XYZ file of C-alpha atoms in Angstrom:
671
model
C 7.713 -61.044 1.877
C 9.364 -58.501 0.641
C 7.316 -57.976 -2.621
C 4.599 -57.961 -0.622
C 5.456 -55.228 1.580
C 6.695 -53.268 -1.712
C 3.108 -53.803 -3.075
C 1.608 -52.533 0.172
C 3.334 -49.599 0.303
C 2.679 -48.584 -3.056
C -0.844 -49.584 -2.953
C -1.002 -47.440 0.223
C 0.942 -44.074 -1.484
C -1.620 -44.494 -4.452
C -4.602 -44.334 -1.918
C -2.661 -41.018 -0.291
C -2.090 -39.505 -3.835
C -5.907 -40.030 -4.475
C -7.375 -38.454 -1.231
C -5.135 -35.267 -1.710
C -5.888 -35.462 -5.296
C -9.395 -35.136 -4.071
C -8.707 -32.776 -1.162
C -8.455 -30.279 -3.773
C -11.358 -30.524 -5.850
C -14.361 -28.900 -5.496
C -17.450 -30.220 -3.993
C -15.521 -32.994 -2.430
C -15.583 -31.232 1.381
C -14.767 -33.630 4.135
C -15.909 -34.444 7.555
C -12.751 -33.969 8.625
C -12.122 -30.486 7.510
C -15.905 -29.318 8.886
C -15.489 -31.195 11.857
C -11.699 -29.059 12.697
C -11.715 -26.436 15.420
C -8.219 -24.754 14.641
C -5.515 -24.127 12.869
C -3.231 -26.949 13.240
C -0.278 -24.818 12.623
C -1.754 -21.408 13.747
C -4.362 -21.741 16.549
C -5.305 -18.122 16.833
C -6.617 -18.042 12.555
C -10.132 -16.803 12.354
C -10.016 -18.708 9.021
C -7.785 -20.301 6.280
C -7.287 -21.059 2.964
C -7.428 -24.859 2.626
C -6.663 -24.637 -0.843
C -6.318 -22.543 -3.292
C -5.901 -23.411 -7.508
C -5.883 -20.598 -10.538
C -4.657 -21.157 -13.927
C -4.036 -18.335 -17.126
C -4.101 -19.448 -20.149
C -3.368 -17.128 -22.825
C -5.369 -18.626 -25.623
C -6.372 -18.619 -29.378
C -10.438 -17.210 -29.689
C -11.610 -17.454 -33.508
C -13.722 -14.327 -33.004
C -11.322 -11.836 -30.923
C -7.819 -13.936 -31.461
C -5.642 -14.588 -28.932
C -7.249 -13.581 -25.317
C -6.307 -14.229 -21.433
C -8.867 -16.475 -19.530
C -8.460 -17.168 -16.143
C -9.782 -19.298 -13.886
C -9.867 -19.990 -9.479
C -11.274 -22.216 -7.501
C -11.099 -21.862 -3.609
C -11.865 -23.289 -0.424
C -11.516 -21.374 2.973
C -12.635 -22.913 6.111
C -14.102 -20.297 8.591
C -13.134 -21.146 13.062
C -13.818 -17.830 14.209
C -16.514 -15.248 13.879
C -13.736 -12.778 12.966
C -13.385 -14.590 10.111
C -17.080 -14.104 8.534
C -15.954 -11.431 6.253
C -14.270 -14.356 4.396
C -17.655 -15.382 3.100
C -17.605 -12.003 1.146
C -15.512 -12.406 -2.068
C -14.549 -10.099 -4.873
C -12.966 -9.894 -8.044
C -12.381 -6.574 -9.780
C -12.361 -6.196 -13.668
C -11.385 -3.611 -16.405
C -14.720 -1.840 -17.591
C -13.621 0.716 -19.649
C -15.000 1.627 -23.456
C -13.718 -0.547 -25.547
C -11.919 -2.738 -22.819
C -14.177 -4.524 -20.551
C -13.282 -7.910 -19.144
C -16.175 -10.395 -17.769
C -15.986 -11.947 -14.492
C -18.397 -15.131 -13.711
C -18.624 -17.142 -10.458
C -19.750 -20.747 -10.028
C -20.112 -23.534 -7.924
C -20.815 -21.457 -4.957
C -21.247 -23.370 -1.943
C -21.408 -22.948 1.872
C -21.141 -26.492 3.658
C -21.726 -27.003 7.953
C -22.016 -30.166 9.426
C -25.203 -30.869 10.910
C -26.156 -33.821 13.111
C -23.133 -35.431 11.624
C -23.851 -34.743 8.334
C -23.264 -32.293 5.293
C -25.406 -29.700 4.843
C -24.988 -27.797 1.474
C -26.091 -24.525 0.943
C -25.924 -23.195 -2.754
C -25.523 -18.763 -3.381
C -28.136 -17.488 -4.638
C -28.700 -14.673 -7.151
C -29.412 -12.687 -4.533
C -26.013 -13.307 -3.053
C -24.627 -11.535 -6.286
C -23.394 -8.319 -6.661
C -21.980 -5.849 -9.579
C -20.133 -2.806 -8.706
C -18.901 -0.102 -10.781
C -15.886 1.274 -8.930
C -15.351 3.804 -10.758
C -14.733 4.746 -14.767
C -11.742 2.504 -15.364
C -12.825 -0.746 -13.177
C -16.063 -2.782 -11.433
C -15.926 -5.651 -9.568
C -18.156 -8.266 -9.010
C -19.177 -9.713 -5.030
C -20.785 -12.449 -3.768
C -21.845 -13.598 -0.012
C -21.741 -16.851 0.919
C -24.892 -17.935 2.601
C -25.768 -19.567 5.883
C -21.484 -18.748 7.485
C -20.974 -20.590 10.964
C -18.425 -21.016 13.241
C -16.908 -24.318 11.255
C -18.047 -23.530 8.065
C -16.514 -24.391 5.296
C -17.124 -22.542 1.868
C -16.360 -22.976 -1.507
C -16.405 -20.697 -4.888
C -14.737 -20.462 -8.464
C -14.508 -18.002 -10.737
C -13.490 -16.988 -14.351
C -11.976 -13.556 -15.747
C -12.211 -13.599 -19.173
C -10.155 -10.472 -20.275
C -9.980 -9.533 -24.221
C -6.205 -8.638 -23.914
C -3.470 -11.498 -24.566
C -0.678 -9.414 -22.608
C -1.942 -9.368 -18.911
C -1.290 -11.627 -16.656
C -2.681 -11.216 -12.892
C -0.991 -11.339 -9.930
C -1.569 -14.531 -8.002
C -1.279 -14.330 -4.097
C 0.313 -16.929 -2.397
C 0.001 -15.552 1.232
C -2.628 -13.451 2.489
C -3.962 -12.141 6.128
C -5.008 -15.922 7.001
C -2.843 -18.994 6.613
C -2.703 -21.002 3.351
C -2.507 -24.565 3.156
C -2.025 -24.940 -0.754
C -2.198 -22.845 -3.385
C -1.607 -23.017 -6.963
C -1.149 -20.936 -10.187
C -0.422 -22.417 -13.603
C 0.576 -19.642 -16.844
C -0.193 -21.543 -20.040
C 1.903 -18.561 -22.378
C 2.435 -19.468 -26.397
C 5.498 -19.337 -27.526
C 4.817 -15.752 -28.871
C 5.045 -13.730 -25.802
C 7.848 -13.478 -23.539
C 7.095 -12.366 -20.565
C 9.272 -11.185 -17.416
C 8.142 -12.700 -13.865
C 9.258 -11.240 -10.832
C 8.166 -13.256 -7.154
C 8.360 -11.458 -4.094
C 7.824 -12.094 -0.148
C 9.701 -14.025 2.010
C 8.526 -17.562 1.362
C 8.703 -19.114 -2.045
C 6.600 -21.256 -4.028
C 8.058 -24.218 -6.419
C 8.602 -23.754 -9.796
C 8.322 -26.479 -13.002
C 7.766 -25.515 -15.832
C 7.157 -27.860 -19.588
C 7.172 -27.621 -23.100
C 3.069 -28.383 -24.455
C 2.212 -29.009 -27.802
C -0.329 -27.041 -29.042
C -2.140 -26.366 -32.376
C -4.481 -23.461 -34.065
C -6.797 -24.783 -36.650
C -8.120 -21.918 -39.094
C -11.506 -23.090 -40.792
C -12.464 -20.339 -44.134
C -14.930 -21.439 -46.719
C -15.091 -19.134 -50.305
C -17.452 -18.549 -52.829
C -16.464 -19.771 -55.938
C -18.301 -19.041 -59.564
C -18.456 -22.225 -62.155
C -20.085 -23.018 -65.601
C -22.915 -24.866 -63.100
C -23.441 -21.912 -60.731
C -22.087 -20.954 -57.233
C -20.044 -23.318 -55.106
C -18.815 -23.184 -51.582
C -15.193 -23.919 -51.134
C -14.296 -25.214 -47.350
C -10.645 -25.136 -46.307
C -8.960 -25.787 -43.264
C -5.589 -24.612 -42.049
C -3.474 -25.461 -39.221
C -0.601 -23.365 -37.266
C 1.609 -25.626 -34.456
C 2.808 -23.591 -32.038
C 4.796 -24.642 -28.433
C 3.418 -23.234 -25.112
C 5.226 -23.048 -21.826
C 3.047 -24.559 -18.850
C 4.624 -22.936 -15.544
C 3.602 -24.239 -11.871
C 4.039 -22.670 -8.734
C 3.192 -24.186 -5.615
C 3.047 -23.395 -2.446
C 2.239 -25.444 0.815
C 1.687 -24.582 4.535
C 2.415 -20.418 3.932
C 2.224 -18.682 6.993
C -0.592 -15.768 7.691
C 0.514 -12.644 6.813
C 0.292 -10.192 10.209
C 0.393 -6.682 10.118
C 2.625 -4.602 11.839
C 3.552 -1.147 13.001
C 5.088 0.975 11.044
C 4.917 -1.156 7.352
C 4.698 0.475 4.400
C 2.266 -1.767 2.443
C 2.173 -5.344 3.769
C 1.631 -6.909 0.256
C 5.012 -5.514 -0.303
C 6.459 -7.954 1.439
C 3.410 -10.629 0.427
C 4.609 -13.751 -1.625
C 2.997 -13.609 -4.769
C 4.135 -13.903 -8.103
C 4.002 -10.591 -11.186
C 4.224 -11.157 -14.929
C 4.748 -8.051 -17.442
C 4.867 -8.298 -21.283
C 8.110 -7.988 -22.681
C 8.078 -8.725 -25.844
C 5.701 -9.969 -28.859
C 7.578 -11.791 -31.347
C 4.621 -13.546 -34.306
C 6.281 -15.548 -37.418
C 6.893 -13.060 -40.547
C 6.650 -10.219 -38.381
C 9.138 -7.957 -36.242
C 9.780 -8.344 -32.828
C 7.668 -5.717 -30.815
C 9.133 -5.125 -27.127
C 7.495 -3.747 -24.054
C 9.584 -3.675 -20.630
C 12.618 -5.239 -21.269
C 14.657 -2.462 -18.800
C 13.881 0.637 -17.429
C 14.782 2.892 -20.459
C 12.280 0.934 -22.518
C 9.173 1.250 -19.892
C 9.808 4.592 -19.532
C 10.601 4.938 -23.276
C 7.263 3.777 -23.533
C 5.008 5.608 -20.994
C 6.566 9.122 -22.498
C 5.095 8.140 -26.044
C 2.091 7.795 -24.951
C -0.361 10.054 -26.461
C -1.827 11.208 -22.836
C 1.447 11.133 -21.126
C 4.862 12.984 -23.397
C 2.495 14.957 -26.033
C 0.311 16.702 -22.856
C 3.718 17.866 -21.696
C 4.222 20.375 -24.727
C 0.608 22.109 -24.867
C 1.184 25.417 -23.197
C -1.589 28.119 -24.988
C -3.757 27.404 -22.854
C -1.710 28.966 -19.813
C 0.876 31.452 -21.347
C -1.086 34.645 -20.483
C -1.737 33.662 -17.327
C 1.742 32.105 -16.484
C 2.980 35.598 -18.101
C 1.457 37.746 -15.344
C 2.076 35.432 -12.167
C 5.730 35.303 -13.314
C 6.281 38.800 -13.091
C 9.533 40.345 -11.180
C 10.303 36.477 -10.022
C 14.137 35.957 -10.694
C 15.491 33.418 -8.684
C 14.588 29.751 -9.011
C 12.670 29.223 -5.733
C 10.663 32.220 -6.803
C 9.232 31.146 -9.817
C 8.668 26.950 -8.489
C 6.885 28.534 -5.552
C 4.917 30.923 -7.819
C 3.998 28.054 -10.460
C 3.171 25.242 -7.558
C 0.583 27.995 -5.485
C -0.768 28.469 -9.126
C -1.652 24.928 -10.042
C -2.957 24.267 -6.859
C -5.211 27.264 -6.902
C -6.350 26.373 -9.863
C -7.069 22.642 -10.320
C -8.498 20.336 -7.415
C -7.391 16.515 -7.574
C -10.682 14.541 -8.723
C -9.301 11.299 -6.270
C -7.883 9.553 -9.237
C -4.324 8.239 -9.621
C -2.123 7.283 -12.947
C 0.245 8.971 -15.440
C -1.852 8.768 -18.373
C -3.856 12.067 -18.231
C -7.617 11.518 -17.948
C -8.878 14.984 -19.276
C -5.553 16.465 -21.006
C -4.060 18.963 -19.368
C -5.918 21.689 -21.154
C -9.360 20.553 -20.483
C -8.154 20.144 -16.798
C -7.106 23.835 -16.808
C -10.538 25.078 -17.712
C -12.911 22.645 -16.048
C -10.944 23.515 -12.972
C -10.147 19.369 -12.004
C -8.021 16.690 -13.051
C -6.402 13.556 -12.320
C -2.994 12.951 -11.085
C -1.066 13.406 -14.286
C -3.662 16.146 -15.357
C -2.501 18.117 -12.913
C 1.210 16.875 -12.287
C 1.961 17.348 -15.926
C 0.835 20.384 -16.142
C 2.750 21.826 -13.604
C 6.021 20.288 -15.033
C 4.752 21.957 -18.850
C 4.347 25.167 -16.797
C 8.230 24.915 -15.221
C 9.635 23.990 -18.583
C 7.899 27.303 -19.815
C 9.133 29.504 -17.127
C 12.943 28.158 -18.013
C 13.551 25.601 -15.524
C 14.779 22.282 -16.181
C 11.685 20.085 -15.530
C 10.680 16.549 -15.781
C 7.932 13.927 -14.416
C 9.175 11.536 -12.181
C 6.966 8.358 -12.041
C 5.906 6.942 -8.425
C 4.601 3.616 -6.998
C 1.925 5.120 -4.621
C 2.198 3.471 -0.813
C -0.771 1.644 -1.492
C -0.023 0.737 -5.071
C 3.681 -1.122 -3.726
C 7.846 -0.881 -4.535
C 8.143 -0.469 -8.089
C 11.017 -2.609 -8.108
C 10.380 -4.759 -11.423
C 10.682 -3.347 -14.980
C 7.110 -2.635 -16.136
C 4.263 -0.397 -17.226
C 1.685 -1.049 -14.344
C 4.593 -0.364 -11.570
C 3.951 2.799 -11.457
C 0.402 4.213 -10.872
C 1.412 8.423 -10.191
C 3.631 11.231 -11.541
C 5.192 14.094 -10.151
C 7.211 16.972 -11.258
C 11.147 17.415 -10.752
C 13.144 20.134 -11.078
C 17.098 19.503 -11.629
C 19.454 21.635 -9.945
C 22.969 22.205 -8.659
C 21.873 21.280 -5.336
C 19.910 18.434 -6.724
C 16.386 17.604 -7.606
C 12.962 19.671 -6.207
C 9.986 17.281 -5.900
C 7.104 18.355 -6.137
C 2.971 17.628 -6.436
C 0.064 20.234 -6.835
C -2.932 17.808 -5.964
C -2.457 18.087 -2.404
C -3.211 21.682 -0.719
C -0.834 21.338 1.606
C 2.595 19.974 -0.072
C 5.177 22.207 -0.347
C 8.941 21.892 -2.653
C 10.472 18.874 -1.137
C 7.457 17.851 0.974
C 5.401 15.604 -1.022
C 1.695 13.558 0.547
C 2.866 10.557 2.569
C 0.726 8.623 -0.699
C 3.798 9.588 -3.019
C 6.872 8.132 -0.539
C 7.328 4.915 -1.319
C 11.095 4.597 -2.078
C 11.932 5.599 -4.898
C 10.637 6.936 -8.185
C 11.958 7.030 -12.399
C 12.448 10.602 -13.587
C 12.175 10.787 -17.305
C 13.777 13.116 -19.541
C 12.815 14.283 -23.593
C 15.356 12.782 -24.797
C 14.362 9.644 -23.354
C 16.784 8.460 -20.566
C 15.640 8.190 -17.161
C 17.375 7.572 -13.467
C 16.343 6.546 -9.746
C 14.983 9.312 -8.026
C 14.423 9.006 -4.065
C 11.500 9.989 -2.413
C 12.305 9.943 0.416
C 12.495 12.752 2.834
C 16.148 13.374 3.867
C 15.325 16.848 6.264
C 14.102 15.683 9.724
C 10.655 16.996 10.430
C 10.872 18.540 14.018
C 8.141 19.005 16.604
C 8.954 21.130 19.270
C 7.057 20.982 22.620
C 7.223 24.181 25.709
C 5.101 23.259 28.472
C 4.685 24.803 32.041
C 2.278 23.704 34.694
C 1.737 23.347 38.058
C 0.492 20.457 40.232
C -1.526 21.369 43.197
C -1.619 18.780 46.668
C -5.093 17.286 44.933
C -3.230 16.491 41.967
C -4.852 18.757 39.584
C -2.804 19.555 36.935
C -2.946 23.259 35.096
C -0.532 24.010 32.524
C -0.070 25.966 29.116
C 1.567 24.096 25.659
C 2.830 25.793 23.152
C 3.903 23.267 19.813
C 5.126 23.733 16.979
C 5.576 21.513 14.121
C 7.385 21.617 10.892
C 7.641 20.433 7.084
C 6.109 16.473 7.307
C 4.818 17.212 10.873
C 2.975 20.317 9.647
C 1.422 18.500 6.879
C -0.145 16.070 9.283
C -1.269 19.005 11.579
C -2.963 21.298 8.843
C -4.983 17.823 7.605
C -5.752 17.049 10.871
C -7.526 20.277 11.049
C -8.585 20.676 7.720
C -12.656 20.108 7.482
C -13.127 20.427 11.117
C -14.555 22.965 12.984
C -12.662 24.115 15.972
C -14.710 23.231 18.801
C -14.755 19.196 17.313
C -10.841 19.249 16.784
C -10.241 20.455 20.251
C -13.105 17.579 21.407
C -11.238 15.092 19.712
C -7.597 16.828 21.684
C -9.196 16.827 24.838
C -10.152 12.859 24.386
C -6.685 11.989 23.289
C -5.172 13.631 26.173
C -6.454 11.566 29.050
C -9.799 14.182 29.098
C -8.221 16.826 29.741
C -9.946 20.182 29.929
C -8.606 22.795 27.086
C -8.986 26.800 26.968
C -7.715 29.866 25.350
C -7.059 27.498 22.107
C -4.938 29.370 18.841
C -2.872 29.008 16.102
C -0.657 30.474 13.890
C 0.329 30.008 9.824
C -2.535 27.307 9.553
C -2.207 28.906 5.855
C 1.152 29.807 5.581
C 2.515 26.602 4.017
C 6.466 27.134 4.104
C 6.106 28.493 7.996
C 5.589 26.012 10.691
C 2.440 25.051 12.252
C 2.196 26.493 16.223
C -0.529 25.800 18.651
C -0.677 27.386 22.367
C -3.203 26.561 24.521
C -3.807 26.300 28.286
C -5.319 22.827 30.043
C -6.735 21.174 32.881
C -6.710 17.509 33.893
C -7.634 15.554 36.660
C -6.278 12.382 35.429
C -2.809 13.180 34.827
C -0.905 11.860 38.223
C -1.672 9.893 41.001
C -1.709 11.078 44.238
C -0.854 7.897 47.129
C -0.533 7.825 50.624
C 0.425 11.905 50.601
C 2.788 11.472 47.479
C 2.335 12.603 44.245
C 3.553 10.684 41.364
C 3.131 12.197 37.843
C 5.221 11.293 34.494
C 6.833 14.760 33.562
C 5.624 14.584 30.107
C 1.825 14.188 30.686
C -0.220 13.063 27.843
C 2.732 13.070 25.664
C 4.529 10.372 26.873
C 5.269 7.692 25.048
C 3.374 4.551 27.097
C 3.936 1.658 24.637
C 6.693 -0.342 22.240
C 5.573 -0.669 18.683
C 8.112 -2.642 18.039
C 7.247 -6.370 20.018
C 7.956 -8.952 17.231
C 11.007 -11.327 18.535
C 11.838 -11.505 14.408
C 10.580 -9.198 12.512
C 10.525 -9.614 8.231
C 9.695 -6.607 7.463
C 11.629 -2.836 7.002
C 11.153 -0.566 9.495
C 9.232 2.646 7.387
C 8.669 6.005 9.867
C 8.066 7.705 6.301
C 10.558 10.626 7.281
C 13.147 11.593 9.838
C 12.247 13.641 12.392
C 13.213 15.231 15.268
C 10.913 15.450 18.759
C 11.812 17.702 21.507
C 10.029 18.217 24.835
C 11.332 21.585 26.782
C 9.135 21.358 30.227
C 8.815 23.332 33.438
C 7.124 21.837 36.165
C 5.899 24.174 39.242
C 6.134 21.881 42.716
C 3.327 22.825 44.773
C 3.593 24.493 47.899
C 4.627 22.656 50.709
C 5.900 19.658 48.554
C 9.103 18.764 48.087
C 10.764 15.877 45.358
C 12.106 12.815 46.576
C 12.386 10.831 43.788
C 13.846 12.787 40.410
C 14.510 9.941 37.233
C 17.895 9.991 35.867
C 19.458 11.818 33.463
C 20.382 9.275 29.948
C 21.604 9.155 26.787
C 21.300 6.971 23.780
C 22.440 6.417 21.227
C 22.270 3.986 17.971
C 24.955 2.860 16.374
C 25.364 4.139 12.706
C 23.833 7.231 13.794
C 20.149 5.700 13.216
C 18.938 7.983 16.054
C 18.996 9.048 19.965
C 17.541 10.067 23.123
C 18.127 12.302 25.908
C 16.572 13.090 28.781
C 17.831 15.671 31.360
C 16.128 17.077 34.796
C 17.241 19.381 36.996
C 15.974 21.247 40.366
C 15.665 24.348 41.414
C 14.161 25.585 44.800
C 10.198 24.476 43.975
C 10.867 23.992 39.871
C 12.245 21.338 38.139
C 13.446 22.141 34.249
C 13.171 18.892 31.904
C 14.790 18.510 28.588
C 13.863 15.482 26.468
C 14.814 14.491 22.936
C 13.646 11.584 20.318
C 14.987 11.658 16.955
C 15.192 9.067 14.350
C 17.732 10.081 11.695
C 16.520 7.123 9.152
C 13.276 7.544 7.111
C 13.518 3.549 6.522
C 15.405 1.268 9.041
C 16.224 -1.890 7.307
C 15.523 -5.637 9.356
C 18.759 -5.874 10.562
C 18.464 -2.330 13.051
C 15.444 -3.864 14.169
C 16.649 -5.265 17.182
C 18.688 -2.290 18.218
C 15.641 -0.387 17.449
C 13.686 -2.384 19.529
C 15.586 -2.076 22.304
C 16.193 1.176 21.897
C 12.151 1.899 22.222
C 12.157 0.126 25.300
C 14.747 2.028 27.043
C 13.097 5.355 26.003
C 9.606 4.411 26.709
C 10.983 3.140 30.605
C 12.511 6.443 30.855
C 9.638 8.443 29.681
C 7.328 6.302 32.125
C 9.052 6.727 35.266
C 7.799 8.371 37.294
C 8.583 11.855 39.490
C 7.607 11.458 42.835
C 6.823 14.469 45.183
C 6.358 14.364 49.017
C 4.977 16.933 51.681
C 7.843 18.746 52.973
């Protein structure tokens, strides 16, 4: 009896195994998958990846030698109309002179359930597109046909790369749930890759060794007594291949949250970076084993280090602008402004020069490296200790793992006894130690001439201020009339200048009115719009009919009017990601409220002081009445650019209390 039971169990397990295997094979979509109305573990999901399997092989090609081939197959379930965008798929590829990758889609089919039967709609040629993104990259795109709520789509693609040194990043998570994700790498013994996982959930990993061989066929024409003869020879090279398999099951969707630097920084994924190559009978060739070897490799690139030594193209101009400039600050400022006014950024990032500094200076346009390596060279020419700093932009992710592709940007740093002064001449509103927001991404890597390097903290330490002076009065019908003066420094000033740039004044004011409860603005003026070292100042008069409520003869008003913070951005019970404010800040409001004649204050919010632990931040609210005037003073201060997730609960409660106080009403009643 036991034998029969064990045999039955074995058969059952075998059947289950076969079913599972069938589920993960293209063309085997089931009726059950098509009938499913909601995702079993996330009812809010608009779509889900039922499975995604990828393989990357470094294999030998008789023409090109070792190349990299990546093959991916995917099945996606569409639950809601909001998930239709998953029917649009794209795969990028390198498209440079001398280095072109090939991408091809296949097996692209949409499945629907029609009258209880599975209906297939294959992708036609008009649903496939090739798009050039820039001079370096293109992308292959497909749009799946006949997609509806309930559809299942399948497709596969191959990326064939002439390089043997790049393994693409594999994401186990995305914006929708992932039921099953599998990624396998096959790496010959001649290559050593560093791998790094990121995220908060991790796949299971297994590894094994495989025996592989390459057959080399050759022929040779030799002369004999009877004529020419062809000799065919065959050589065999045996080597070992490492197969590594990553499997992720039931990974949740990545949810966007407020104040997240880049959600991809926290997405479960695996990255590979070539560390060294060691072919038989050849010396070991190191690549990225640690940060020093990474930056040394980058510094020695023809389009990086040598560009810093070119000075002839700017020397005459620099002699003129440096005349009479003796202090470090004077030299920095005049050179920074010279580069900003001389060369316009062409919107390309990268730490390698595009045109080269000399050509960029002549043609007045260049990429990030052209501009900021030029800036570094000029600062050195002026006698300053200046060095390039490699940076990964916010959109590129955090550069934690030692590898050359971790960076996609470069800025300049001047070393002084009081610390580094960070500079970026690609943004017209940047100033010393006020970088474009895209470059504020944790830390960068400073490289010196001698090949040494060190980590540089990119995050601002000085608080940017936003100071508002507001004086307003309320008439008995609830109409508000007032004047405002707003002053912003550093990053807040940069944000203000960026909002103003490119807009006509009437367009800007229309936006300002709409954002602030449909107020009407008059007598608008601004100061220091182009004086970048000074705070921006905006002044205007305003009127509004929607800024307070009149109920039962009483007037209810939030003292901060349209500056009131009404919603807590931190609502999650648990937060896995750090809170990234970008920079420390201090918001101050000095408000004078004129009580209408015939009214008096019946209810006033109580003063309060809220201090977070470890000097993370504070909120202060004070209100005082004198005759028919209310004086209100409010200050909200955050002292850290990045707040770690272990402090999230404290920050959440702080914002909850602050918003409760800001939204508390002043009640005015008739005398």
